[in-house]
Amino acid sequence: MGLSLSKRVVNTLQTSPEFDSACTTVFADCLSLSQQAFAGVRSYQLFSATERLHAILFHTVPLVSRWVPDPPGRIQVDQALKAVISRRTGGEEKITLDEAQFKEFEVEVFAEAVVSMAGKEVLKSVPLGVVGIAGFGAVVKPGKDLVAAAIGAYALGVVTSIYFSLGK
């Protein structure tokens, strides 16, 4: 699905007041659950924090409602943590994310989840439509060029539709 889709999703999440508010709420919950023992969210709290954030976002952020029906899995959480850690200095000893880093982490998790689901939708939708167009072409016999053009237009339409649905 490419880098531009990912940037579009990241921008949508970063500028969403609902996403920002939900991250602040979940961050405060994590601090409360650890009884303020740490200055931020510890790595062992991230999976459950992501689940709680998904529960909030699913009802308030249309991008998440449409593209992330289930909370991101542990693998996505771990990959996002590695991505955030690789951008900061100081190594991996006793990882604690402050509020800004926590939001960066959650943007990473949910952007990857959205782009992944959008890619799956393309892989599901395009072949079905192509088969339908090719079947129609076999019955009607309008010519190979017309069928090829219709298939190309359909594929472009599906991809464009998904691309625009990833924005605001």
Tab-separated table of C-alpha atoms in Angstrom:
chain	number	residue	atom	x	y	z
A	1	MET	CA	0.000	0.000	0.000
A	2	GLY	CA	3.007	2.268	0.159
A	3	LEU	CA	4.434	5.056	2.172
A	4	SER	CA	1.963	7.752	1.125
A	5	LEU	CA	-0.985	5.826	2.554
A	6	SER	CA	0.858	5.376	5.817
A	7	LYS	CA	1.638	9.102	5.989
A	8	ARG	CA	-1.998	9.922	5.260
A	9	VAL	CA	-3.190	7.670	8.081
A	10	VAL	CA	-0.537	8.965	10.501
A	11	ASN	CA	-1.550	12.559	9.715
A	12	THR	CA	-5.230	11.744	10.234
A	13	LEU	CA	-4.526	10.143	13.612
A	14	GLN	CA	-2.117	12.856	14.777
A	15	THR	CA	-4.575	15.642	13.996
A	16	SER	CA	-7.621	13.895	15.446
A	17	PRO	CA	-8.759	15.501	18.719
A	18	GLU	CA	-10.601	12.281	19.582
A	19	PHE	CA	-7.403	10.246	19.168
A	20	ASP	CA	-5.432	12.752	21.238
A	21	SER	CA	-8.015	12.773	24.016
A	22	ALA	CA	-8.250	8.973	24.079
A	23	CYS	CA	-4.443	8.659	24.273
A	24	THR	CA	-4.358	11.112	27.183
A	25	THR	CA	-7.086	9.163	28.984
A	26	VAL	CA	-5.429	5.775	28.490
A	27	PHE	CA	-2.013	7.201	29.466
A	28	ALA	CA	-3.500	8.534	32.714
A	29	ASP	CA	-5.171	5.153	33.325
A	30	CYS	CA	-1.830	3.376	32.904
A	31	LEU	CA	-0.160	5.715	35.399
A	32	SER	CA	-3.018	5.162	37.817
A	33	LEU	CA	-2.844	1.375	37.452
A	34	SER	CA	0.875	1.436	38.242
A	35	GLN	CA	0.093	3.718	41.210
A	36	GLN	CA	2.330	6.440	39.747
A	37	ALA	CA	5.362	4.182	40.359
A	38	PHE	CA	6.837	5.177	36.993
A	39	ALA	CA	7.103	8.436	35.083
A	40	GLY	CA	5.329	6.894	32.121
A	41	VAL	CA	3.920	3.736	30.589
A	42	ARG	CA	6.068	0.617	30.857
A	43	SER	CA	6.434	-1.815	27.963
A	44	TYR	CA	4.469	-4.543	29.746
A	45	GLN	CA	1.441	-2.192	29.896
A	46	LEU	CA	1.364	-1.391	26.186
A	47	PHE	CA	-0.708	-4.312	24.930
A	48	SER	CA	-3.539	-3.774	27.406
A	49	ALA	CA	-3.298	-0.005	26.869
A	50	THR	CA	-3.707	-0.552	23.135
A	51	GLU	CA	-6.760	-2.732	23.757
A	52	ARG	CA	-8.319	-0.034	25.970
A	53	LEU	CA	-7.507	2.639	23.406
A	54	HIS	CA	-9.101	0.563	20.646
A	55	ALA	CA	-12.274	0.213	22.716
A	56	ILE	CA	-12.515	4.015	22.934
A	57	LEU	CA	-11.444	4.784	19.359
A	58	PHE	CA	-13.737	2.207	17.788
A	59	HIS	CA	-16.732	4.327	18.776
A	60	THR	CA	-15.235	7.783	18.179
A	61	VAL	CA	-12.793	7.647	15.242
A	62	PRO	CA	-14.332	6.574	11.905
A	63	LEU	CA	-10.954	5.512	10.501
A	64	VAL	CA	-10.560	2.982	13.308
A	65	SER	CA	-14.224	1.921	13.139
A	66	ARG	CA	-13.914	1.093	9.457
A	67	TRP	CA	-10.440	-0.404	9.226
A	68	VAL	CA	-9.580	-1.848	12.652
A	69	PRO	CA	-12.496	-4.034	13.783
A	70	ASP	CA	-10.345	-5.821	16.379
A	71	PRO	CA	-7.604	-4.444	18.637
A	72	PRO	CA	-4.095	-4.668	17.166
A	73	GLY	CA	-2.308	-7.871	18.138
A	74	ARG	CA	0.813	-8.371	20.197
A	75	ILE	CA	2.990	-8.585	17.092
A	76	GLN	CA	1.792	-5.168	15.895
A	77	VAL	CA	2.302	-3.736	19.388
A	78	ASP	CA	5.847	-5.142	19.544
A	79	GLN	CA	6.688	-3.844	16.056
A	80	ALA	CA	5.403	-0.383	16.918
A	81	LEU	CA	7.403	-0.355	20.152
A	82	LYS	CA	10.566	-1.279	18.245
A	83	ALA	CA	9.877	1.489	15.717
A	84	VAL	CA	9.393	4.106	18.441
A	85	ILE	CA	12.450	2.927	20.379
A	86	SER	CA	14.615	3.034	17.253
A	87	ARG	CA	13.770	6.739	16.881
A	88	ARG	CA	14.836	7.651	20.405
A	89	THR	CA	18.227	7.629	22.058
A	90	GLY	CA	19.215	5.766	25.156
A	91	GLY	CA	18.674	2.147	24.205
A	92	GLU	CA	16.100	-0.324	25.439
A	93	GLU	CA	16.867	-0.658	29.145
A	94	LYS	CA	13.704	-0.352	31.239
A	95	ILE	CA	11.518	1.167	28.583
A	96	THR	CA	9.180	3.841	29.906
A	97	LEU	CA	7.222	6.000	27.478
A	98	ASP	CA	6.207	9.507	28.474
A	99	GLU	CA	2.897	10.902	27.215
A	100	ALA	CA	4.283	12.167	23.881
A	101	GLN	CA	6.111	8.888	23.237
A	102	PHE	CA	2.994	6.940	24.201
A	103	LYS	CA	0.948	8.873	21.650
A	104	GLU	CA	3.682	8.327	19.040
A	105	PHE	CA	3.589	4.612	19.846
A	106	GLU	CA	-0.198	4.411	19.516
A	107	VAL	CA	-0.140	6.348	16.224
A	108	GLU	CA	2.385	3.793	14.968
A	109	VAL	CA	0.246	0.837	16.106
A	110	PHE	CA	-3.036	2.090	14.686
A	111	ALA	CA	-1.554	3.457	11.443
A	112	GLU	CA	0.003	0.057	10.742
A	113	ALA	CA	-3.264	-1.699	11.591
A	114	VAL	CA	-5.276	0.576	9.278
A	115	VAL	CA	-2.841	0.269	6.356
A	116	SER	CA	-2.653	-3.497	6.813
A	117	MET	CA	-6.435	-3.874	6.703
A	118	ALA	CA	-6.676	-1.529	3.703
A	119	GLY	CA	-4.128	-3.677	1.873
A	120	LYS	CA	-6.144	-6.787	2.630
A	121	GLU	CA	-9.264	-5.061	1.304
A	122	VAL	CA	-7.493	-4.282	-1.991
A	123	LEU	CA	-6.301	-7.877	-2.283
A	124	LYS	CA	-9.847	-9.080	-1.658
A	125	SER	CA	-11.800	-6.591	-3.789
A	126	VAL	CA	-9.713	-6.302	-6.946
A	127	PRO	CA	-9.587	-10.010	-7.901
A	128	LEU	CA	-13.336	-10.429	-7.360
A	129	GLY	CA	-14.120	-7.461	-9.569
A	130	VAL	CA	-11.642	-8.557	-12.225
A	131	VAL	CA	-13.252	-11.999	-12.388
A	132	GLY	CA	-16.674	-10.395	-12.715
A	133	ILE	CA	-15.552	-8.084	-15.508
A	134	ALA	CA	-13.718	-10.886	-17.316
A	135	GLY	CA	-16.795	-13.112	-17.032
A	136	PHE	CA	-18.989	-10.355	-18.420
A	137	GLY	CA	-16.454	-9.854	-21.220
A	138	ALA	CA	-16.520	-13.558	-22.065
A	139	VAL	CA	-20.305	-13.519	-22.377
A	140	VAL	CA	-20.702	-10.214	-24.230
A	141	LYS	CA	-17.409	-10.408	-26.225
A	142	PRO	CA	-16.824	-6.650	-26.548
A	143	GLY	CA	-13.133	-7.050	-27.414
A	144	LYS	CA	-9.963	-7.651	-25.424
A	145	ASP	CA	-8.968	-3.988	-25.277
A	146	LEU	CA	-12.293	-2.913	-23.826
A	147	VAL	CA	-12.232	-5.674	-21.197
A	148	ALA	CA	-8.629	-4.810	-20.259
A	149	ALA	CA	-9.533	-1.119	-19.975
A	150	ALA	CA	-12.551	-1.951	-17.805
A	151	ILE	CA	-10.408	-4.133	-15.525
A	152	GLY	CA	-7.799	-1.376	-15.230
A	153	ALA	CA	-10.425	1.258	-14.498
A	154	TYR	CA	-12.057	-0.973	-11.888
A	155	ALA	CA	-8.754	-1.700	-10.123
A	156	LEU	CA	-7.853	1.992	-10.136
A	157	GLY	CA	-11.293	2.853	-8.778
A	158	VAL	CA	-10.999	0.376	-5.903
A	159	VAL	CA	-7.526	1.580	-4.933
A	160	THR	CA	-8.569	5.239	-5.187
A	161	SER	CA	-11.680	4.620	-3.108
A	162	ILE	CA	-9.653	2.960	-0.371
A	163	TYR	CA	-7.015	5.717	-0.505
A	164	PHE	CA	-9.609	8.448	0.003
A	165	SER	CA	-11.296	6.533	2.807
A	166	LEU	CA	-8.018	6.642	4.762
A	167	GLY	CA	-8.151	10.409	5.152
A	168	LYS	CA	-10.534	12.519	7.141
